[in-house]
PDB file of C-alpha atoms in Angstrom:
ATOM      1  CA  MET A   1       0.117   0.154   0.182  1.00 49.00           C
ATOM      2  CA  SER A   2       1.211   3.448  -0.802  1.00 53.00           C
ATOM      3  CA  ASN A   3       2.265   5.720   2.005  1.00 61.00           C
ATOM      4  CA  ALA A   4       1.786   8.622  -0.357  1.00 64.00           C
ATOM      5  CA  LYS A   5      -0.176  11.474   1.016  1.00 75.00           C
ATOM      6  CA  PRO A   6      -3.003  12.702  -1.306  1.00 80.00           C
ATOM      7  CA  PHE A   7      -2.311  15.832  -2.966  1.00 83.00           C
ATOM      8  CA  ALA A   8      -3.662  18.852  -1.114  1.00 87.00           C
ATOM      9  CA  PRO A   9      -3.317  22.299  -3.021  1.00 89.00           C
ATOM     10  CA  SER A  10      -2.425  25.230  -0.810  1.00 92.00           C
ATOM     11  CA  ASP A  11      -4.448  28.552  -0.894  1.00 91.00           C
ATOM     12  CA  ASN A  12      -1.804  29.786  -3.449  1.00 93.00           C
ATOM     13  CA  ASN A  13      -2.302  26.835  -5.276  1.00 92.00           C
ATOM     14  CA  ILE A  14      -5.834  27.252  -5.594  1.00 92.00           C
ATOM     15  CA  ALA A  15      -5.827  30.817  -6.455  1.00 93.00           C
ATOM     16  CA  TYR A  16      -3.580  30.420  -9.269  1.00 93.00           C
ATOM     17  CA  ALA A  17      -6.006  27.458 -10.635  1.00 93.00           C
ATOM     18  CA  ASN A  18      -8.806  29.479 -10.207  1.00 92.00           C
ATOM     19  CA  ALA A  19      -7.204  32.501 -12.220  1.00 93.00           C
ATOM     20  CA  THR A  20      -5.929  30.176 -14.663  1.00 94.00           C
ATOM     21  CA  VAL A  21      -9.557  28.436 -15.276  1.00 93.00           C
ATOM     22  CA  GLN A  22     -11.105  32.309 -15.208  1.00 93.00           C
ATOM     23  CA  GLN A  23      -8.812  32.569 -18.275  1.00 93.00           C
ATOM     24  CA  LEU A  24     -10.081  29.579 -19.961  1.00 93.00           C
ATOM     25  CA  ASP A  25     -13.973  30.812 -19.146  1.00 92.00           C
ATOM     26  CA  LEU A  26     -13.319  33.632 -21.283  1.00 93.00           C
ATOM     27  CA  LEU A  27     -12.309  31.559 -23.754  1.00 93.00           C
ATOM     28  CA  VAL A  28     -15.439  29.561 -23.455  1.00 92.00           C
ATOM     29  CA  ALA A  29     -17.386  32.232 -23.799  1.00 90.00           C
ATOM     30  CA  ASP A  30     -15.493  33.163 -27.226  1.00 88.00           C
ATOM     31  CA  ARG A  31     -16.193  29.684 -28.297  1.00 86.00           C
ATOM     32  CA  LYS A  32     -19.877  29.878 -27.700  1.00 85.00           C
ATOM     33  CA  THR A  33     -19.769  32.792 -29.797  1.00 83.00           C
ATOM     34  CA  TRP A  34     -18.005  31.703 -32.527  1.00 81.00           C
ATOM     35  CA  GLU A  35     -20.090  28.368 -32.426  1.00 77.00           C
ATOM     36  CA  SER A  36     -23.252  30.509 -32.912  1.00 75.00           C
ATOM     37  CA  THR A  37     -22.178  32.730 -35.693  1.00 75.00           C
ATOM     38  CA  ILE A  38     -19.190  32.016 -38.024  1.00 69.00           C
ATOM     39  CA  TYR A  39     -18.641  28.429 -37.250  1.00 65.00           C
ATOM     40  CA  LYS A  40     -19.102  27.120 -40.624  1.00 54.00           C
ATOM     41  CA  LYS A  41     -17.934  30.266 -42.505  1.00 62.00           C
ATOM     42  CA  SER A  42     -14.477  30.543 -41.385  1.00 68.00           C
ATOM     43  CA  ASN A  43     -11.507  28.839 -39.547  1.00 76.00           C
ATOM     44  CA  GLU A  44      -9.712  32.084 -38.706  1.00 79.00           C
ATOM     45  CA  ASN A  45     -11.451  32.053 -35.537  1.00 82.00           C
ATOM     46  CA  LEU A  46     -11.076  28.738 -34.753  1.00 87.00           C
ATOM     47  CA  TYR A  47      -7.047  28.867 -35.188  1.00 89.00           C
ATOM     48  CA  GLU A  48      -7.244  31.822 -33.060  1.00 89.00           C
ATOM     49  CA  LEU A  49      -8.856  30.262 -30.389  1.00 90.00           C
ATOM     50  CA  MET A  50      -6.923  27.358 -30.248  1.00 92.00           C
ATOM     51  CA  ALA A  51      -3.921  29.331 -30.268  1.00 94.00           C
ATOM     52  CA  LYS A  52      -5.143  31.358 -27.354  1.00 94.00           C
ATOM     53  CA  CYS A  53      -5.893  28.071 -25.589  1.00 93.00           C
ATOM     54  CA  LYS A  54      -2.245  26.791 -26.096  1.00 93.00           C
ATOM     55  CA  LYS A  55      -1.261  30.299 -25.081  1.00 94.00           C
ATOM     56  CA  ILE A  56      -2.568  29.650 -21.751  1.00 94.00           C
ATOM     57  CA  PHE A  57      -1.205  26.147 -21.503  1.00 93.00           C
ATOM     58  CA  GLU A  58       2.464  27.523 -22.192  1.00 93.00           C
ATOM     59  CA  ASP A  59       2.098  30.576 -19.855  1.00 93.00           C
ATOM     60  CA  LYS A  60       0.251  28.627 -17.092  1.00 92.00           C
ATOM     61  CA  PHE A  61       1.403  25.039 -17.062  1.00 92.00           C
ATOM     62  CA  GLU A  62       4.474  24.594 -19.322  1.00 90.00           C
ATOM     63  CA  ASN A  63       5.730  27.954 -17.427  1.00 90.00           C
ATOM     64  CA  ALA A  64       4.226  27.243 -13.984  1.00 91.00           C
ATOM     65  CA  THR A  65       6.751  27.757 -11.135  1.00 90.00           C
ATOM     66  CA  SER A  66       5.845  24.618  -9.251  1.00 91.00           C
ATOM     67  CA  ASP A  67       4.483  21.261  -9.754  1.00 91.00           C
ATOM     68  CA  ASN A  68       2.159  22.273  -6.959  1.00 92.00           C
ATOM     69  CA  ASP A  69       0.553  24.615  -9.251  1.00 92.00           C
ATOM     70  CA  ARG A  70       0.326  22.506 -12.303  1.00 92.00           C
ATOM     71  CA  LYS A  71      -1.396  20.156 -10.201  1.00 93.00           C
ATOM     72  CA  ALA A  72      -4.103  22.647  -8.554  1.00 93.00           C
ATOM     73  CA  ILE A  73      -4.657  23.463 -12.233  1.00 93.00           C
ATOM     74  CA  ARG A  74      -5.169  19.654 -13.372  1.00 92.00           C
ATOM     75  CA  LEU A  75      -7.212  19.308 -10.001  1.00 91.00           C
ATOM     76  CA  GLU A  76      -9.540  22.182 -10.685  1.00 93.00           C
ATOM     77  CA  ILE A  77     -10.079  21.599 -14.332  1.00 93.00           C
ATOM     78  CA  ALA A  78     -10.779  18.230 -13.792  1.00 91.00           C
ATOM     79  CA  HIS A  79     -13.451  18.945 -11.291  1.00 93.00           C
ATOM     80  CA  ARG A  80     -15.061  21.255 -13.513  1.00 92.00           C
ATOM     81  CA  LEU A  81     -15.001  18.844 -16.339  1.00 91.00           C
ATOM     82  CA  THR A  82     -16.685  16.171 -14.060  1.00 91.00           C
ATOM     83  CA  ALA A  83     -19.385  18.895 -12.972  1.00 91.00           C
ATOM     84  CA  ASP A  84     -20.296  19.317 -16.616  1.00 87.00           C
ATOM     85  CA  GLY A  85     -20.519  15.315 -17.166  1.00 87.00           C
ATOM     86  CA  ILE A  86     -17.719  15.014 -19.113  1.00 86.00           C
ATOM     87  CA  ARG A  87     -15.450  11.898 -18.019  1.00 85.00           C
ATOM     88  CA  VAL A  88     -11.888  12.802 -17.050  1.00 85.00           C
ATOM     89  CA  GLN A  89      -9.303   9.609 -16.659  1.00 83.00           C
ATOM     90  CA  LYS A  90      -6.215   9.868 -14.481  1.00 81.00           C
ATOM     91  CA  ASN A  91      -4.072   9.527 -17.703  1.00 82.00           C
ATOM     92  CA  SER A  92      -5.614  12.269 -19.538  1.00 84.00           C
ATOM     93  CA  THR A  93      -2.800  14.972 -20.518  1.00 88.00           C
ATOM     94  CA  THR A  94      -3.237  18.586 -19.300  1.00 91.00           C
ATOM     95  CA  LEU A  95      -3.519  19.785 -22.765  1.00 91.00           C
ATOM     96  CA  THR A  96      -6.393  17.369 -23.488  1.00 90.00           C
ATOM     97  CA  MET A  97      -8.074  18.606 -20.489  1.00 91.00           C
ATOM     98  CA  PHE A  98      -7.688  22.218 -21.637  1.00 92.00           C
ATOM     99  CA  VAL A  99      -9.165  21.684 -24.902  1.00 92.00           C
ATOM    100  CA  ARG A 100     -11.890  19.668 -23.503  1.00 91.00           C
ATOM    101  CA  TYR A 101     -12.656  22.492 -21.404  1.00 92.00           C
ATOM    102  CA  VAL A 102     -12.559  25.166 -23.692  1.00 91.00           C
ATOM    103  CA  PHE A 103     -14.562  23.229 -26.464  1.00 87.00           C
ATOM    104  CA  GLY A 104     -16.903  21.555 -24.468  1.00 81.00           C
ATOM    105  CA  SER A 105     -18.467  18.145 -24.563  1.00 58.00           C
ATOM    106  CA  ASP A 106     -17.823  17.144 -28.262  1.00 70.00           C
ATOM    107  CA  ARG A 107     -15.291  14.557 -27.572  1.00 76.00           C
ATOM    108  CA  LYS A 108     -14.478  13.348 -31.105  1.00 79.00           C
ATOM    109  CA  ARG A 109     -13.634  17.401 -32.211  1.00 81.00           C
ATOM    110  CA  ALA A 110     -11.948  18.204 -28.888  1.00 81.00           C
ATOM    111  CA  HIS A 111      -9.396  15.156 -29.194  1.00 82.00           C
ATOM    112  CA  GLY A 112      -9.092  15.943 -32.694  1.00 85.00           C
ATOM    113  CA  TYR A 113      -8.126  20.070 -31.737  1.00 90.00           C
ATOM    114  CA  ALA A 114      -5.650  18.422 -28.980  1.00 88.00           C
ATOM    115  CA  TYR A 115      -4.094  16.227 -31.785  1.00 86.00           C
ATOM    116  CA  VAL A 116      -3.281  19.513 -33.834  1.00 91.00           C
ATOM    117  CA  LEU A 117      -2.005  20.955 -30.654  1.00 92.00           C
ATOM    118  CA  LYS A 118       0.357  17.965 -29.792  1.00 89.00           C
ATOM    119  CA  ALA A 119       1.582  18.225 -33.111  1.00 89.00           C
ATOM    120  CA  ALA A 120       2.537  21.491 -32.751  1.00 91.00           C
ATOM    121  CA  ILE A 121       4.239  21.063 -29.900  1.00 90.00           C
ATOM    122  CA  SER A 122       6.235  18.021 -31.275  1.00 86.00           C
ATOM    123  CA  HIS A 123       7.383  20.364 -33.944  1.00 88.00           C
ATOM    124  CA  GLY A 124       8.270  23.148 -31.445  1.00 91.00           C
ATOM    125  CA  ILE A 125       5.394  25.306 -32.753  1.00 93.00           C
ATOM    126  CA  ARG A 126       4.350  28.163 -30.182  1.00 94.00           C
ATOM    127  CA  ALA A 127       0.984  29.428 -29.630  1.00 93.00           C
ATOM    128  CA  ASP A 128       1.908  32.547 -32.195  1.00 93.00           C
ATOM    129  CA  GLY A 129       2.947  30.210 -35.008  1.00 94.00           C
ATOM    130  CA  LEU A 130      -0.154  27.719 -34.634  1.00 93.00           C
ATOM    131  CA  GLU A 131      -2.267  29.337 -37.325  1.00 90.00           C
ATOM    132  CA  LYS A 132       0.706  29.218 -39.977  1.00 92.00           C
ATOM    133  CA  PHE A 133       1.266  25.556 -38.783  1.00 92.00           C
ATOM    134  CA  ILE A 134      -2.148  24.449 -39.363  1.00 90.00           C
ATOM    135  CA  LEU A 135      -2.326  26.131 -43.072  1.00 87.00           C
ATOM    136  CA  ASP A 136       1.094  24.810 -43.963  1.00 90.00           C
ATOM    137  CA  GLU A 137      -0.101  21.212 -42.883  1.00 88.00           C
ATOM    138  CA  GLY A 138      -3.205  20.976 -44.908  1.00 86.00           C
ATOM    139  CA  GLY A 139      -5.577  21.509 -42.043  1.00 85.00           C
ATOM    140  CA  ILE A 140      -6.837  20.214 -38.826  1.00 86.00           C
ATOM    141  CA  GLU A 141      -7.960  17.072 -40.426  1.00 85.00           C
ATOM    142  CA  GLU A 142      -4.755  16.286 -42.357  1.00 87.00           C
ATOM    143  CA  ILE A 143      -2.649  16.813 -38.852  1.00 87.00           C
ATOM    144  CA  LYS A 144      -5.017  14.590 -37.095  1.00 84.00           C
ATOM    145  CA  ARG A 145      -4.435  11.607 -39.861  1.00 83.00           C
ATOM    146  CA  LYS A 146      -0.772  12.237 -39.867  1.00 81.00           C
ATOM    147  CA  MET A 147      -0.800  12.037 -35.899  1.00 77.00           C
ATOM    148  CA  VAL A 148      -2.821   8.857 -35.867  1.00 74.00           C
ATOM    149  CA  ALA A 149      -0.834   7.363 -38.293  1.00 70.00           C
ATOM    150  CA  SER A 150       2.455   8.125 -36.434  1.00 68.00           C
ATOM    151  CA  GLU A 151       1.351   6.837 -33.495  1.00 68.00           C
ATOM    152  CA  LYS A 152       0.112   3.267 -35.087  1.00 73.00           C
ATOM    153  CA  ALA A 153       3.290   3.382 -36.904  1.00 70.00           C
ATOM    154  CA  ILE A 154       5.317   3.993 -33.281  1.00 73.00           C
ATOM    155  CA  ALA A 155       3.182   1.176 -31.762  1.00 76.00           C
ATOM    156  CA  ASN A 156       4.229  -1.185 -34.729  1.00 78.00           C
ATOM    157  CA  LYS A 157       7.744  -0.337 -34.486  1.00 79.00           C
ATOM    158  CA  GLU A 158       7.777  -1.169 -31.046  1.00 82.00           C
ATOM    159  CA  LYS A 159       6.204  -4.513 -31.775  1.00 84.00           C
ATOM    160  CA  ARG A 160       8.628  -5.305 -34.477  1.00 85.00           C
ATOM    161  CA  ASP A 161      11.695  -4.451 -32.483  1.00 85.00           C
ATOM    162  CA  LYS A 162      10.618  -6.574 -29.688  1.00 88.00           C
ATOM    163  CA  ALA A 163      10.118  -9.580 -31.926  1.00 87.00           C
ATOM    164  CA  PHE A 164      13.324  -8.840 -33.387  1.00 87.00           C
ATOM    165  CA  GLY A 165      15.088  -8.745 -29.958  1.00 89.00           C
ATOM    166  CA  LEU A 166      13.183 -12.271 -29.239  1.00 91.00           C
ATOM    167  CA  VAL A 167      14.586 -13.686 -32.372  1.00 87.00           C
ATOM    168  CA  LYS A 168      18.413 -12.720 -31.835  1.00 89.00           C
ATOM    169  CA  ALA A 169      17.989 -13.915 -27.888  1.00 91.00           C
ATOM    170  CA  LYS A 170      16.531 -17.343 -29.378  1.00 90.00           C
ATOM    171  CA  ALA A 171      19.426 -17.369 -31.804  1.00 88.00           C
ATOM    172  CA  GLU A 172      21.866 -17.011 -29.248  1.00 88.00           C
ATOM    173  CA  LEU A 173      20.391 -19.572 -27.132  1.00 89.00           C
ATOM    174  CA  HIS A 174      20.422 -21.971 -29.957  1.00 87.00           C
ATOM    175  CA  GLU A 175      24.025 -21.378 -30.325  1.00 86.00           C
ATOM    176  CA  ILE A 176      24.219 -23.530 -26.999  1.00 88.00           C
ATOM    177  CA  SER A 177      21.478 -25.808 -27.873  1.00 88.00           C
ATOM    178  CA  PRO A 178      21.302 -25.927 -31.569  1.00 88.00           C
ATOM    179  CA  LEU A 179      18.019 -26.776 -33.370  1.00 87.00           C
ATOM    180  CA  VAL A 180      20.226 -29.474 -34.965  1.00 87.00           C
ATOM    181  CA  SER A 181      23.593 -29.951 -35.926  1.00 87.00           C
ATOM    182  CA  LEU A 182      24.846 -31.210 -39.078  1.00 86.00           C
ATOM    183  CA  ASP A 183      27.876 -32.970 -40.129  1.00 86.00           C
ATOM    184  CA  MET A 184      29.028 -30.337 -43.114  1.00 87.00           C
ATOM    185  CA  PRO A 185      32.344 -28.691 -42.307  1.00 87.00           C
ATOM    186  CA  ILE A 186      32.701 -25.160 -43.520  1.00 89.00           C
ATOM    187  CA  VAL A 187      36.112 -24.090 -44.124  1.00 87.00           C
ATOM    188  CA  ASN A 188      37.702 -20.759 -44.715  1.00 89.00           C
ATOM    189  CA  ASN A 189      34.662 -18.748 -43.692  1.00 92.00           C
ATOM    190  CA  ARG A 190      35.587 -15.153 -42.779  1.00 91.00           C
ATOM    191  CA  THR A 191      32.436 -14.134 -40.512  1.00 93.00           C
ATOM    192  CA  PRO A 192      30.951 -15.469 -37.899  1.00 91.00           C
ATOM    193  CA  TYR A 193      27.955 -16.731 -40.099  1.00 92.00           C
ATOM    194  CA  VAL A 194      26.705 -18.840 -42.793  1.00 93.00           C
ATOM    195  CA  VAL A 195      23.159 -18.973 -44.483  1.00 93.00           C
ATOM    196  CA  LEU A 196      21.850 -22.055 -45.179  1.00 92.00           C
ATOM    197  CA  VAL A 197      18.948 -22.215 -47.685  1.00 92.00           C
ATOM    198  CA  ALA A 198      17.030 -25.757 -46.848  1.00 90.00           C
ATOM    199  CA  LYS A 199      13.872 -26.813 -48.387  1.00 91.00           C
ATOM    200  CA  PRO A 200      11.392 -29.186 -46.717  1.00 90.00           C
ATOM    201  CA  MET A 201      10.783 -32.670 -48.565  1.00 91.00           C
ATOM    202  CA  SER A 202       7.672 -34.661 -48.740  1.00 91.00           C
ATOM    203  CA  ASN A 203       9.420 -37.346 -46.836  1.00 91.00           C
ATOM    204  CA  GLY A 204       9.442 -35.268 -43.865  1.00 89.00           C
ATOM    205  CA  LYS A 205      13.091 -34.537 -44.330  1.00 89.00           C
ATOM    206  CA  THR A 206      14.579 -31.238 -45.035  1.00 90.00           C
ATOM    207  CA  HIS A 207      17.260 -30.532 -47.296  1.00 91.00           C
ATOM    208  CA  VAL A 208      19.891 -28.431 -47.404  1.00 87.00           C
ATOM    209  CA  VAL A 209      20.067 -27.113 -51.144  1.00 91.00           C
ATOM    210  CA  ALA A 210      22.623 -23.905 -51.063  1.00 92.00           C
ATOM    211  CA  VAL A 211      25.316 -22.533 -48.722  1.00 91.00           C
ATOM    212  CA  LEU A 212      26.068 -19.094 -48.522  1.00 93.00           C
ATOM    213  CA  LYS A 213      29.642 -18.482 -46.787  1.00 93.00           C
ATOM    214  CA  ASN A 214      30.924 -15.098 -45.261  1.00 94.00           C
ATOM    215  CA  ALA A 215      27.609 -14.188 -44.510  1.00 93.00           C
ATOM    216  CA  SER A 216      27.482 -10.319 -43.049  1.00 93.00           C
ATOM    217  CA  GLU A 217      25.982  -9.574 -39.804  1.00 92.00           C
ATOM    218  CA  VAL A 218      23.660  -6.978 -42.006  1.00 93.00           C
ATOM    219  CA  LEU A 219      22.196 -10.155 -44.060  1.00 94.00           C
ATOM    220  CA  VAL A 220      21.578 -12.003 -40.760  1.00 92.00           C
ATOM    221  CA  ASN A 221      19.869  -9.244 -39.083  1.00 92.00           C
ATOM    222  CA  VAL A 222      17.827  -8.797 -42.281  1.00 92.00           C
ATOM    223  CA  LEU A 223      16.718 -12.581 -41.931  1.00 93.00           C
ATOM    224  CA  TYR A 224      16.140 -12.190 -38.237  1.00 91.00           C
ATOM    225  CA  LYS A 225      13.488  -9.437 -38.965  1.00 92.00           C
ATOM    226  CA  HIS A 226      11.866 -11.277 -41.418  1.00 91.00           C
ATOM    227  CA  ILE A 227      11.807 -14.256 -39.055  1.00 90.00           C
ATOM    228  CA  ALA A 228      10.242 -11.897 -36.603  1.00 91.00           C
ATOM    229  CA  LYS A 229       7.808 -10.735 -39.183  1.00 89.00           C
ATOM    230  CA  GLY A 230       6.527 -14.219 -39.506  1.00 87.00           C
ATOM    231  CA  ASP A 231       6.435 -14.680 -35.701  1.00 88.00           C
ATOM    232  CA  LEU A 232       4.022 -11.346 -35.619  1.00 86.00           C
ATOM    233  CA  ASP A 233       1.948 -12.429 -38.323  1.00 85.00           C
ATOM    234  CA  ALA A 234       1.516 -16.031 -36.941  1.00 85.00           C
ATOM    235  CA  GLN A 235       0.756 -14.248 -33.630  1.00 85.00           C
ATOM    236  CA  GLU A 236      -1.864 -11.852 -34.603  1.00 82.00           C
ATOM    237  CA  GLU A 237      -3.418 -14.780 -36.786  1.00 84.00           C
ATOM    238  CA  GLN A 238      -3.879 -16.685 -33.580  1.00 85.00           C
ATOM    239  CA  GLU A 239      -5.254 -13.517 -31.510  1.00 82.00           C
ATOM    240  CA  LEU A 240      -7.848 -13.129 -34.171  1.00 84.00           C
ATOM    241  CA  LEU A 241      -8.699 -16.564 -34.122  1.00 84.00           C
ATOM    242  CA  ASP A 242      -8.845 -16.984 -30.229  1.00 84.00           C
ATOM    243  CA  LYS A 243     -11.196 -13.700 -30.376  1.00 82.00           C
ATOM    244  CA  GLU A 244     -13.402 -15.297 -32.841  1.00 80.00           C
ATOM    245  CA  MET A 245     -13.514 -18.490 -31.079  1.00 81.00           C
ATOM    246  CA  ALA A 246     -14.389 -16.462 -27.886  1.00 83.00           C
ATOM    247  CA  GLY A 247     -17.246 -14.557 -29.619  1.00 81.00           C
ATOM    248  CA  LEU A 248     -18.639 -18.076 -30.653  1.00 79.00           C
ATOM    249  CA  LYS A 249     -18.475 -19.663 -27.144  1.00 74.00           C
ATOM    250  CA  GLY A 250     -19.973 -16.557 -25.774  1.00 72.00           C
ATOM    251  CA  LYS A 251     -22.995 -16.994 -28.114  1.00 62.00           C
ATOM    252  CA  GLN A 252     -23.397 -20.561 -27.527  1.00 63.00           C
ATOM    253  CA  ALA A 253     -23.109 -19.795 -23.804  1.00 61.00           C
ATOM    254  CA  SER A 254     -26.105 -17.201 -24.257  1.00 59.00           C
ATOM    255  CA  ASN A 255     -28.048 -19.992 -26.165  1.00 60.00           C
ATOM    256  CA  ASP A 256     -27.443 -22.560 -23.910  1.00 59.00           C
ATOM    257  CA  SER A 257     -28.643 -20.209 -21.185  1.00 55.00           C
ATOM    258  CA  VAL A 258     -32.063 -19.857 -22.688  1.00 51.00           C
ATOM    259  CA  VAL A 259     -34.825 -21.764 -21.001  1.00 49.00           C
ATOM    260  CA  THR A 260     -37.526 -23.278 -23.512  1.00 47.00           C
ATOM    261  CA  GLU A 261     -40.772 -24.279 -21.845  1.00 46.00           C
ATOM    262  CA  GLU A 262     -42.578 -27.447 -22.586  1.00 48.00           C
ATOM    263  CA  PRO A 263     -45.844 -27.357 -23.845  1.00 46.00           C
ATOM    264  CA  VAL A 264     -48.536 -28.302 -20.936  1.00 44.00           C
ATOM    265  CA  ALA A 265     -50.776 -31.012 -21.963  1.00 46.00           C
ATOM    266  CA  ALA A 266     -54.451 -30.239 -22.046  1.00 41.00           C
TER     267      ALA A 266
END
């Protein structure tokens, strides 16, 4: 059990947070005006609103003089969002909370704007350069698409790197406990590796059909990556199968739980 005491903001922390939220309240009023007048006619006010939101985030959160002030801001905004019926998760970033607060309960739209601000931060764009950044990148939806694709790419790379590491670890283990040992002397090999090309036969045996001597470590790593990709593909296929079977079993269990009444004899 953790002995950490729950955060209790001081009066100064609370005053700092309230002052920040009051600035955000002014943006909320601006947003409501923008939505009710020129929402569909111009993006200029939207970009300006987003830039103002980012400016407050930079000034009050990024450049806060203490973590307690930052915690107080998060606590106060989370409280107000919850009071408005907006769900706040513990791992929600403060930037996302700022955007949700300013732009209201439209979750999809608010998260789209948060993607844009995150992208701007990742490119080192400050609030005063946000409008130009959005225009140069092709608009909000295009930036969001790129960010989502980037996050998926990062996740996929992490999977590939992990699988590659497992393949290399297994290969090192098999140096001590090989999959199979062949009575095939390789002479005058100038690298630590040779590559064997083998072909499985219908009689259950596997024939080595070619030998590449002096195989470079680069080539071996490429082969390891192909092996890792095959392992990932097999894993994903098994996960899809398991998911499908779990769904069928759940459906069967639901059917089995239905009690049918026997007709009553007259």
